[in-house]
JSON list of C-alpha atoms in Angstrom, two decimals:
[
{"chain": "R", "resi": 151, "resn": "UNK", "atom": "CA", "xyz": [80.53, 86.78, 85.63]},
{"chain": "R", "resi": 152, "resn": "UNK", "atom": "CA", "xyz": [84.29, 85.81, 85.68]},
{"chain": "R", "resi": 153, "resn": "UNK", "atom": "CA", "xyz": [86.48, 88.27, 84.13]},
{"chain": "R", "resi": 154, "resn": "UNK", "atom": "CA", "xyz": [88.57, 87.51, 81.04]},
{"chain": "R", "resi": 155, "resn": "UNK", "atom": "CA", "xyz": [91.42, 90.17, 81.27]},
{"chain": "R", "resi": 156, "resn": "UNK", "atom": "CA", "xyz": [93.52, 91.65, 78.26]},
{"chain": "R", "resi": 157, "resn": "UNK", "atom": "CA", "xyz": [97.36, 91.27, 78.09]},
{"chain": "R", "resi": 158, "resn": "UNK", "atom": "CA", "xyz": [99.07, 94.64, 76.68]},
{"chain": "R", "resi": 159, "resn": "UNK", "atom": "CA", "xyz": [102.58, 93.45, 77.75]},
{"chain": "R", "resi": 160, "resn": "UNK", "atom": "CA", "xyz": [103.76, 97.05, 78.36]},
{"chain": "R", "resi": 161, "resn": "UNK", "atom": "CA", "xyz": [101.03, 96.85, 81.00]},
{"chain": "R", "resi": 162, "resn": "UNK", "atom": "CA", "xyz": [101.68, 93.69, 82.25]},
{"chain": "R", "resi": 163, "resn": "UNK", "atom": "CA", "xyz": [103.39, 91.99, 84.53]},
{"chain": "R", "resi": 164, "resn": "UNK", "atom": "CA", "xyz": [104.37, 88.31, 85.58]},
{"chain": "R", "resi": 165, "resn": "UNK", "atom": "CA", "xyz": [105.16, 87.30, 89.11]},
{"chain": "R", "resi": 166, "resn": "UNK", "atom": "CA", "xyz": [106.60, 84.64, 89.66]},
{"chain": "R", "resi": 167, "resn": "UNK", "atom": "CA", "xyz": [106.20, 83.43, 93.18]},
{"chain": "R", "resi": 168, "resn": "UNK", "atom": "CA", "xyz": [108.60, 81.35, 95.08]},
{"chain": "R", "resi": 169, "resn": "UNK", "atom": "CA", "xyz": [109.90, 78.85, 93.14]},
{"chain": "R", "resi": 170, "resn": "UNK", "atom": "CA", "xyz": [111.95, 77.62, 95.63]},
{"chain": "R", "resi": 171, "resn": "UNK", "atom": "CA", "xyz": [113.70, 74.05, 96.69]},
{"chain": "R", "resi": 172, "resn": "UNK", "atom": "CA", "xyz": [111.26, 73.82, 99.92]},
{"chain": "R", "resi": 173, "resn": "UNK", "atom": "CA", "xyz": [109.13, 73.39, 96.84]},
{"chain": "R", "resi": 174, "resn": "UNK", "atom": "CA", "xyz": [110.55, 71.45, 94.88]},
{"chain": "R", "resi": 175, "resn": "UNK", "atom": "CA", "xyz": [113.12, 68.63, 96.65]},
{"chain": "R", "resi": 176, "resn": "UNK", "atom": "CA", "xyz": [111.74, 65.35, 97.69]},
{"chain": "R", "resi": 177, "resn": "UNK", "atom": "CA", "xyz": [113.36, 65.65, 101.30]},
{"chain": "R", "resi": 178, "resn": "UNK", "atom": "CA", "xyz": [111.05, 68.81, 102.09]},
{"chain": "R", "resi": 179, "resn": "UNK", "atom": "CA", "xyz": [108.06, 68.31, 104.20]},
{"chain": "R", "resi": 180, "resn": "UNK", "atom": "CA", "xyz": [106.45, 70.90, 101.62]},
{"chain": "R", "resi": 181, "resn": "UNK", "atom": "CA", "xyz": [107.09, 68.97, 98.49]},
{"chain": "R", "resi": 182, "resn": "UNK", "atom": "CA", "xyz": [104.89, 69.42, 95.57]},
{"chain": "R", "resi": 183, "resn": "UNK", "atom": "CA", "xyz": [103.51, 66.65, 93.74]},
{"chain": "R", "resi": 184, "resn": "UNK", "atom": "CA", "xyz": [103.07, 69.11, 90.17]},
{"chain": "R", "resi": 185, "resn": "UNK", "atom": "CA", "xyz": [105.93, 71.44, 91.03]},
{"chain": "R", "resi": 186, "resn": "UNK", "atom": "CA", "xyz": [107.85, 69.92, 87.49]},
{"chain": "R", "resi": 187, "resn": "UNK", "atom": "CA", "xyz": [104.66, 70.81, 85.25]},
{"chain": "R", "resi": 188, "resn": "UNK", "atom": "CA", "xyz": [103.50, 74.23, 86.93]},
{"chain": "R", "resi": 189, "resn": "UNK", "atom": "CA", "xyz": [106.57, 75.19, 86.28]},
{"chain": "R", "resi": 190, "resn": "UNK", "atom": "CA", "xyz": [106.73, 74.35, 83.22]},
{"chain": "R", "resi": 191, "resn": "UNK", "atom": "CA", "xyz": [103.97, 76.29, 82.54]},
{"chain": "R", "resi": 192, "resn": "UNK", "atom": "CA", "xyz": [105.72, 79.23, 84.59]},
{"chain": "R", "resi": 193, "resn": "UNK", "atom": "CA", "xyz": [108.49, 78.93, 82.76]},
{"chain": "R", "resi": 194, "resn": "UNK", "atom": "CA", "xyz": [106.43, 79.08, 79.38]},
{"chain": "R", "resi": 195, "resn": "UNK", "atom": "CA", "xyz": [104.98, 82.23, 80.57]},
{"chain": "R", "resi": 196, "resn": "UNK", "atom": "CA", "xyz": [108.31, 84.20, 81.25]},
{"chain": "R", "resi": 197, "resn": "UNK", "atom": "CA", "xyz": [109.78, 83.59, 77.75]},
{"chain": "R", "resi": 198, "resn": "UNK", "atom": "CA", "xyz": [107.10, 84.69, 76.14]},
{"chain": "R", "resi": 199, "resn": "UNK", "atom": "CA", "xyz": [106.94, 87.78, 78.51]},
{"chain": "R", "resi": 200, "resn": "UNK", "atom": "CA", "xyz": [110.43, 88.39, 77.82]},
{"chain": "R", "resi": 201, "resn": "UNK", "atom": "CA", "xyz": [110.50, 88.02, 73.79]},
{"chain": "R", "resi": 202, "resn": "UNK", "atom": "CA", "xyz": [107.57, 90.27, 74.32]},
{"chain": "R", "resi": 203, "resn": "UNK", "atom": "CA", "xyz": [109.87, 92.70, 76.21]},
{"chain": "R", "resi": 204, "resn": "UNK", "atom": "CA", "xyz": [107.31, 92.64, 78.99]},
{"chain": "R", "resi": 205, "resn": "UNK", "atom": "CA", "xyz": [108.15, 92.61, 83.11]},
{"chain": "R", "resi": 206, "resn": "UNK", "atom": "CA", "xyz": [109.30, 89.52, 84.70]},
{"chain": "R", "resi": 207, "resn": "UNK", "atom": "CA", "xyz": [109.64, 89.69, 88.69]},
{"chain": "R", "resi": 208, "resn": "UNK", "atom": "CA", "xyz": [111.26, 87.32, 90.14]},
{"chain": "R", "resi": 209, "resn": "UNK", "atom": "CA", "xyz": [110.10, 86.78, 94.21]},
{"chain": "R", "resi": 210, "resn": "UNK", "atom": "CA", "xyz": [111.72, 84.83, 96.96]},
{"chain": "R", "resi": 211, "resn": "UNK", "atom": "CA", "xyz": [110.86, 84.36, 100.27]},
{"chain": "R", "resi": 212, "resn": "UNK", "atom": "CA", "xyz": [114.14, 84.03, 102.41]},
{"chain": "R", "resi": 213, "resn": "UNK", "atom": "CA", "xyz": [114.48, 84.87, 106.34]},
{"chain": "R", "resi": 214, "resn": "UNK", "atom": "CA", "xyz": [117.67, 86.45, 108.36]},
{"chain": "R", "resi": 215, "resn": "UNK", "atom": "CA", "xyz": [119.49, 83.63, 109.94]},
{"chain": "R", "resi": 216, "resn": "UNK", "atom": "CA", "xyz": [119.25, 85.35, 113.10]},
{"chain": "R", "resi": 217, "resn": "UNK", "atom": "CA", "xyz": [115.33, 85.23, 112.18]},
{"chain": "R", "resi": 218, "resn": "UNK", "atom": "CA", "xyz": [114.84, 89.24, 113.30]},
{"chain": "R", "resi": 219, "resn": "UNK", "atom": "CA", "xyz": [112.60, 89.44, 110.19]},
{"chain": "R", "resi": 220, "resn": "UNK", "atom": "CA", "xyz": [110.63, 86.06, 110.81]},
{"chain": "R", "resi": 221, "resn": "UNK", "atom": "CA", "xyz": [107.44, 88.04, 112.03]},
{"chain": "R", "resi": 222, "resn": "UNK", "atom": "CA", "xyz": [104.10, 86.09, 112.99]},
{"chain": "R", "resi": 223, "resn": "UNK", "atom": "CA", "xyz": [105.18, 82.60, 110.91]},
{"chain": "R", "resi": 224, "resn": "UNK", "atom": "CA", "xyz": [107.54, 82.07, 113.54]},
{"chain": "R", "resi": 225, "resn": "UNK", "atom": "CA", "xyz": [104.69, 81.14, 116.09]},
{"chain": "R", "resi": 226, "resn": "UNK", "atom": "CA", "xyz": [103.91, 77.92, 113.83]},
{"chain": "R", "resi": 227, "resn": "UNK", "atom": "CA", "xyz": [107.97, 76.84, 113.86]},
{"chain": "R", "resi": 228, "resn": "UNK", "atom": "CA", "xyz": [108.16, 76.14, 110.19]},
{"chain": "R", "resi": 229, "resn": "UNK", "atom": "CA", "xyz": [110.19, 79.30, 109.22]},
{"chain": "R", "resi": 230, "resn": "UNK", "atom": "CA", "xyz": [113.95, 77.88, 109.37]},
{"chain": "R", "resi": 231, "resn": "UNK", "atom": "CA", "xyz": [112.60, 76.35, 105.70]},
{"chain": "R", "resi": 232, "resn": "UNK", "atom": "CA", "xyz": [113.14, 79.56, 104.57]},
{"chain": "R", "resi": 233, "resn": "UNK", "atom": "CA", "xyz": [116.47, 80.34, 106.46]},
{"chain": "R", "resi": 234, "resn": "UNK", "atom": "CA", "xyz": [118.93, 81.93, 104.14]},
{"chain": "R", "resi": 235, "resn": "UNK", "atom": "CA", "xyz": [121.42, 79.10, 105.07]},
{"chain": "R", "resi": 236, "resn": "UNK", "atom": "CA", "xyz": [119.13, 76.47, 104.17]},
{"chain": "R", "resi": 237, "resn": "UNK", "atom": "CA", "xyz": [119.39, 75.34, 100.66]},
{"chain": "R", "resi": 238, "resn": "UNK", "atom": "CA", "xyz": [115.58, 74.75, 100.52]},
{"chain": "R", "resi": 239, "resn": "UNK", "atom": "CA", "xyz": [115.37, 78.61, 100.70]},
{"chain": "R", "resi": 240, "resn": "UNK", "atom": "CA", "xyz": [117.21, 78.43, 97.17]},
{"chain": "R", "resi": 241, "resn": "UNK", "atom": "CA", "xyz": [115.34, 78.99, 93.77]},
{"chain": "R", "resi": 242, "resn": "UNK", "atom": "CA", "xyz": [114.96, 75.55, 91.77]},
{"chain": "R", "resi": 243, "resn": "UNK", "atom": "CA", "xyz": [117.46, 74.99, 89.13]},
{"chain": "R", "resi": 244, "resn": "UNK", "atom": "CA", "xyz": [114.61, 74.09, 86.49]},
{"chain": "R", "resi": 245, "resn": "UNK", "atom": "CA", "xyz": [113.79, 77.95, 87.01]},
{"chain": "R", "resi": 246, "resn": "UNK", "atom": "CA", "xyz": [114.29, 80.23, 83.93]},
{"chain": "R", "resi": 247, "resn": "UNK", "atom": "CA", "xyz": [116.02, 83.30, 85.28]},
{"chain": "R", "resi": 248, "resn": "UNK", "atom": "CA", "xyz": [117.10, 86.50, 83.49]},
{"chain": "R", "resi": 249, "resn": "UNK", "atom": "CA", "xyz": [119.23, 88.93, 83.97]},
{"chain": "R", "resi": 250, "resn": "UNK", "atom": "CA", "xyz": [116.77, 92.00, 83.16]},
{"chain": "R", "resi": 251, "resn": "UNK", "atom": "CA", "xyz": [114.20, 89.64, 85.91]},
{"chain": "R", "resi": 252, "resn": "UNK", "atom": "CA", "xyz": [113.32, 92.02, 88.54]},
{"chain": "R", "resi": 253, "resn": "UNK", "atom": "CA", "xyz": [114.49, 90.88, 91.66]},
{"chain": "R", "resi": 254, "resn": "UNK", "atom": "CA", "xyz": [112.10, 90.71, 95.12]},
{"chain": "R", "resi": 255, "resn": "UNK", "atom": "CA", "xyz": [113.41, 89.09, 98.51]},
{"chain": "R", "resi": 256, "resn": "UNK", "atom": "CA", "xyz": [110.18, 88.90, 101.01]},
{"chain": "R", "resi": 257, "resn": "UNK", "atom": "CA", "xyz": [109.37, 88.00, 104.74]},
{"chain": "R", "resi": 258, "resn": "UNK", "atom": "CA", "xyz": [105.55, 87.89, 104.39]},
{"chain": "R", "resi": 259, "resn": "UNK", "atom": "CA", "xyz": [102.77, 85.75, 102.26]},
{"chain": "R", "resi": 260, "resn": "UNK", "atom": "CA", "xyz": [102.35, 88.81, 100.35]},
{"chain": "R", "resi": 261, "resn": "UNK", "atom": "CA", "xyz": [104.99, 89.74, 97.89]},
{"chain": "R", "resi": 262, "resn": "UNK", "atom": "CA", "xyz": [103.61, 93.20, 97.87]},
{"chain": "R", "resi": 263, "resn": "UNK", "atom": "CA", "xyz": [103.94, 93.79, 102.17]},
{"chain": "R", "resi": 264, "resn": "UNK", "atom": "CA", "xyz": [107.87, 95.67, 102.99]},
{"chain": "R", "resi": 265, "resn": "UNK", "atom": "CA", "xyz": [109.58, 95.09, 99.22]},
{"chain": "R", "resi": 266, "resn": "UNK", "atom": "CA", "xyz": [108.45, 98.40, 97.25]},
{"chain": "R", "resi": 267, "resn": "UNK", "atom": "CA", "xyz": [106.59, 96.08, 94.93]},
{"chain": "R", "resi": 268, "resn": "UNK", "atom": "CA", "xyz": [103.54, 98.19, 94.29]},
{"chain": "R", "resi": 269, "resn": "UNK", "atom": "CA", "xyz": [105.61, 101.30, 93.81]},
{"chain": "R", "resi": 270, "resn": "UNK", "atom": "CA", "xyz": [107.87, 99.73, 91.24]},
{"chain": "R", "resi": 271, "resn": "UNK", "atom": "CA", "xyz": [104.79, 97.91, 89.02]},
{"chain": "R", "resi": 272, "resn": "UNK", "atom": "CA", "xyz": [102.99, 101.70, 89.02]},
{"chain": "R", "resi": 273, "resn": "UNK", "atom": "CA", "xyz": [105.70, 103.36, 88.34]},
{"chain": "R", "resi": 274, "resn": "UNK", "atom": "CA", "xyz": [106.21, 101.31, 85.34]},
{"chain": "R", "resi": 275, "resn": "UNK", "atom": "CA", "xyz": [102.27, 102.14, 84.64]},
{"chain": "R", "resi": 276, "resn": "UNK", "atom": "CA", "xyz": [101.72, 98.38, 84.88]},
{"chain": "R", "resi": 277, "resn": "UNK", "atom": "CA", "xyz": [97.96, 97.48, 86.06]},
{"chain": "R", "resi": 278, "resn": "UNK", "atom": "CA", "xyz": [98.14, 93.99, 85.19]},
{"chain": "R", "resi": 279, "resn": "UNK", "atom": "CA", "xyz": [99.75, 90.78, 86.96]},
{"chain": "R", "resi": 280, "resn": "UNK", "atom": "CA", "xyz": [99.99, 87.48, 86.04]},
{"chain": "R", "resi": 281, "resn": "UNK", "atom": "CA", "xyz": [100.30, 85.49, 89.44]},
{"chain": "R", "resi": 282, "resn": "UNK", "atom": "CA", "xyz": [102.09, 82.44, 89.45]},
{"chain": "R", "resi": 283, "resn": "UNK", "atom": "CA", "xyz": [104.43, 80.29, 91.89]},
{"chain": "R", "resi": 284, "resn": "UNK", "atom": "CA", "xyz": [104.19, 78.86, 95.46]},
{"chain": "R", "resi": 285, "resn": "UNK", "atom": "CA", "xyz": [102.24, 77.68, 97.32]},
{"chain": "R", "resi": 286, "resn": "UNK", "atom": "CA", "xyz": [99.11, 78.30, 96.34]},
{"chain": "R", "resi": 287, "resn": "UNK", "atom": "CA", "xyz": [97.78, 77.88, 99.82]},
{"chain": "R", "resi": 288, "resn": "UNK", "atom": "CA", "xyz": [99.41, 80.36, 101.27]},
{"chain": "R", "resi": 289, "resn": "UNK", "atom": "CA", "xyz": [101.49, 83.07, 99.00]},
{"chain": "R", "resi": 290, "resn": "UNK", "atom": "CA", "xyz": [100.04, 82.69, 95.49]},
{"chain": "R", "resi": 291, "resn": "UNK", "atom": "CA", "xyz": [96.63, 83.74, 97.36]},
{"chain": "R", "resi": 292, "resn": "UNK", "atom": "CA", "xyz": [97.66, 86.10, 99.21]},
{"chain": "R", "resi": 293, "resn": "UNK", "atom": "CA", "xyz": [99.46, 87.57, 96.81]},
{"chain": "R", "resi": 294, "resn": "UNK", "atom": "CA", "xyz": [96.12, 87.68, 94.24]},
{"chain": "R", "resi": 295, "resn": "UNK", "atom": "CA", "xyz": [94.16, 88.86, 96.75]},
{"chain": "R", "resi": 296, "resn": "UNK", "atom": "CA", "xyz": [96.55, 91.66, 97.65]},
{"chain": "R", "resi": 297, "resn": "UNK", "atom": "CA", "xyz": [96.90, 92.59, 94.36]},
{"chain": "R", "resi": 298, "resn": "UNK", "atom": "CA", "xyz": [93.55, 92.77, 93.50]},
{"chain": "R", "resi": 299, "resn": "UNK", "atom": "CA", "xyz": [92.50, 95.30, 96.58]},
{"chain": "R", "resi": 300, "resn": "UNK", "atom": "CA", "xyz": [95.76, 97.50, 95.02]},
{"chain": "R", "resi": 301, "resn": "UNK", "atom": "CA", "xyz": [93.29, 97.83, 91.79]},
{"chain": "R", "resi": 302, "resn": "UNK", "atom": "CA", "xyz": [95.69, 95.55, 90.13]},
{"chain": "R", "resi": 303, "resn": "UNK", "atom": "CA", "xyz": [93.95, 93.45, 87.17]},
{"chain": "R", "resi": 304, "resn": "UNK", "atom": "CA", "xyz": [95.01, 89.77, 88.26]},
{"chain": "R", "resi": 305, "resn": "UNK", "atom": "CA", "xyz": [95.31, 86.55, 86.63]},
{"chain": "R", "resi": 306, "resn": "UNK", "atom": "CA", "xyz": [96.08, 83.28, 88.35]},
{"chain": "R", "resi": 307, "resn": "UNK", "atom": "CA", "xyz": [96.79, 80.86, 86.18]},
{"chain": "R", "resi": 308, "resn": "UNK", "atom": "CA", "xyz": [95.13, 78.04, 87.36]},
{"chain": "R", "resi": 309, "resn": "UNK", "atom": "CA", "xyz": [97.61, 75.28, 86.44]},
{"chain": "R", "resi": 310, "resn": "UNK", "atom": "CA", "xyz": [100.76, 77.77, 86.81]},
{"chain": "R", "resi": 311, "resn": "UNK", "atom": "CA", "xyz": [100.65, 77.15, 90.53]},
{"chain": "R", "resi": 312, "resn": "UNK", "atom": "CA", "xyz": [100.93, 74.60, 93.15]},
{"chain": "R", "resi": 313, "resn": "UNK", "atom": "CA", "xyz": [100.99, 73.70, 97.23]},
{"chain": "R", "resi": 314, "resn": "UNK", "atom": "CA", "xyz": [101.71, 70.31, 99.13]},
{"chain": "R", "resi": 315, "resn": "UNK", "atom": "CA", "xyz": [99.12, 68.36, 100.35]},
{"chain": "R", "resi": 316, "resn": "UNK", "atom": "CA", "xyz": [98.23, 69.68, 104.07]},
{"chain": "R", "resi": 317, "resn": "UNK", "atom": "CA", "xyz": [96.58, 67.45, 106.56]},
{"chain": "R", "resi": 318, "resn": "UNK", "atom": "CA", "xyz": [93.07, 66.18, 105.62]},
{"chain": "R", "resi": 319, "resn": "UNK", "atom": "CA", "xyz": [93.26, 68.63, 102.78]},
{"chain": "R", "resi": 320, "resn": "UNK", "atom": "CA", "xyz": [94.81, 67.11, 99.62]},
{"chain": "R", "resi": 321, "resn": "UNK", "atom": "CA", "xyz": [95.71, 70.17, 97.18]},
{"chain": "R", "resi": 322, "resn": "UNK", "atom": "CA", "xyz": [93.71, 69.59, 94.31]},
{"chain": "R", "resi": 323, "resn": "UNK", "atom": "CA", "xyz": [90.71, 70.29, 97.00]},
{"chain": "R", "resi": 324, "resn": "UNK", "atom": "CA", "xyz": [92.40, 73.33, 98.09]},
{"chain": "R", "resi": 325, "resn": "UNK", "atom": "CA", "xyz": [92.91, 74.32, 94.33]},
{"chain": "R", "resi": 326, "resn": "UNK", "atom": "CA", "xyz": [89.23, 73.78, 93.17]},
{"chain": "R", "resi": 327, "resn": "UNK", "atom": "CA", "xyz": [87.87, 75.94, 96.24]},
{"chain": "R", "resi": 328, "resn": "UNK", "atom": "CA", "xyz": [90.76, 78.69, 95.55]},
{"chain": "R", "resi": 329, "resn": "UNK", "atom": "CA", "xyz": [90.26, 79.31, 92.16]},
{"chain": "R", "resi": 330, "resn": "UNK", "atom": "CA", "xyz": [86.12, 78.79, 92.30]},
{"chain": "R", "resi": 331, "resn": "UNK", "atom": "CA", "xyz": [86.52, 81.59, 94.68]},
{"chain": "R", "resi": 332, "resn": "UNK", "atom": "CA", "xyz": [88.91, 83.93, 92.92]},
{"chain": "R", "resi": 333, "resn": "UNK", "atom": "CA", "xyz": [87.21, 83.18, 88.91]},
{"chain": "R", "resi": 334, "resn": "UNK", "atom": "CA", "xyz": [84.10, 84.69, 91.03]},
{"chain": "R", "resi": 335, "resn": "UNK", "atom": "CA", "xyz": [85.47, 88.31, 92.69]},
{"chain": "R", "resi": 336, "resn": "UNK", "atom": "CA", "xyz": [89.06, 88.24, 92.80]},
{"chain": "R", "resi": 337, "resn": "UNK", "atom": "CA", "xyz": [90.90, 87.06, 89.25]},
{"chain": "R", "resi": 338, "resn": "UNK", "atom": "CA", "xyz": [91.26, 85.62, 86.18]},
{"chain": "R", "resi": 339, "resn": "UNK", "atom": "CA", "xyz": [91.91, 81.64, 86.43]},
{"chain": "R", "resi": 340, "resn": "UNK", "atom": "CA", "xyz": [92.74, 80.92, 82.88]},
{"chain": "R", "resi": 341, "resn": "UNK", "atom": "CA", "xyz": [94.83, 78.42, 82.22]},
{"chain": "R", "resi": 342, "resn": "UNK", "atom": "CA", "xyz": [98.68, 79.06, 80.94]},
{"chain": "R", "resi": 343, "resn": "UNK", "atom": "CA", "xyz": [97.69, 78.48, 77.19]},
{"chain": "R", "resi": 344, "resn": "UNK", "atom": "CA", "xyz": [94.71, 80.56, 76.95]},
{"chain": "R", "resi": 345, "resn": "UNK", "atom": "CA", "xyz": [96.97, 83.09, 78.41]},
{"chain": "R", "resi": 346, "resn": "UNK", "atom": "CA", "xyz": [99.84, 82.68, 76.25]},
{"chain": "R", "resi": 347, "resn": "UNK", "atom": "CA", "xyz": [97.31, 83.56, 73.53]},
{"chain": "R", "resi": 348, "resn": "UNK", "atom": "CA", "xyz": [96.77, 86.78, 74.78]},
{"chain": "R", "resi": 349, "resn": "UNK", "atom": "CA", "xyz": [100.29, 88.00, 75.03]},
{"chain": "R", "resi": 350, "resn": "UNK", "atom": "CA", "xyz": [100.81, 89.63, 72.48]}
]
């Protein structure tokens, strides 16, 4: 039975996962077709969070130029996307940022391997995430999953994230197989507004 989880925004937490250029800019070769409206929806999300006075973390995922820090992507030759010279590796200007954000630099799919993340969200006492951002393929999952076997209570909005098309797998495919599997054993897939709802 899919879960339906609670928002107590002292409890909570929304991450907000790579909303980056490589993203977001036409001339990237990991362009997203709905990047505009799942951010949109991301961006919905984190001002009601913050006029809440609930946690907003703000996670990027940025690489050394001199790529010491690449680890195992670097084997697949896609990593200088995320080179901190490149201005893909840059967050999108359409991106609502706050001072008070938490700020989170990683070098792995999961935002919670090598940045502290899990320490900081407990020691808050926060159990629950909201889990939005890039790409869903790739970091949003891993990220949900991640959370999930840290007892975390997750919810992935389901139209809060997005990925480019990969070869012979067009996104939307990739989405409805994701979130099938996740509503099942893994998190909540509500979308943004039935989630707004609950922040109270």
């Amino acid at each position: 039975m899919p879960a339906e989880y609670p928002v107590d925004v002292s409890k909570s937490a929304l991450l907000i996962i790579d909303a980056q250029k490589v993203y977001s800019d036409s001339a990237s070769p990991l362009c997203c077709k709905e990047f505009k409206s799942s951010l949109d929806n991301i961006n919905k999300l984190s001002e009601r969070m913050r006029a809440k006075g609930g946690t907003v973390v703000m996670i990027q995922h940025v690489y050394k130029e001199d790529k010491t820090d690449v680890g195992r992507i670097g084997d697949f030759g896609i990593d200088g996307l995320w080179n901190e010279t490149n201005a893909f590796s840059q967050f999108d200007e359409g991106l609502v940022q706050d001072e008070k954000d938490i700020k989170v630099s990683k070098t792995r799919y999961s935002a919670f391997v090598g940045t502290g993340l899990e320490e900081t969200l407990k020691s808050r006492g926060i159990d629950t995430i909201i889990a939005t951002g890039y790409m869903t393929q790739f970091c949003v999952t891993s990220t949900t999953r991640h959370a999930h076997d840290l007892d975390f209570k997750v919810i992935t909005p389901a139209d809060a994230n997005d990925g480019p098309d990969l070869p012979e797998v067009p996104i939307a495919a990739t989405k409805a197989a994701l979130n099938a599997a996740w509503s099942i054993g893994v998190a909540d897939t509500s979308k943004t507004e039935a989630v707004l709802a609950r922040i109270a």
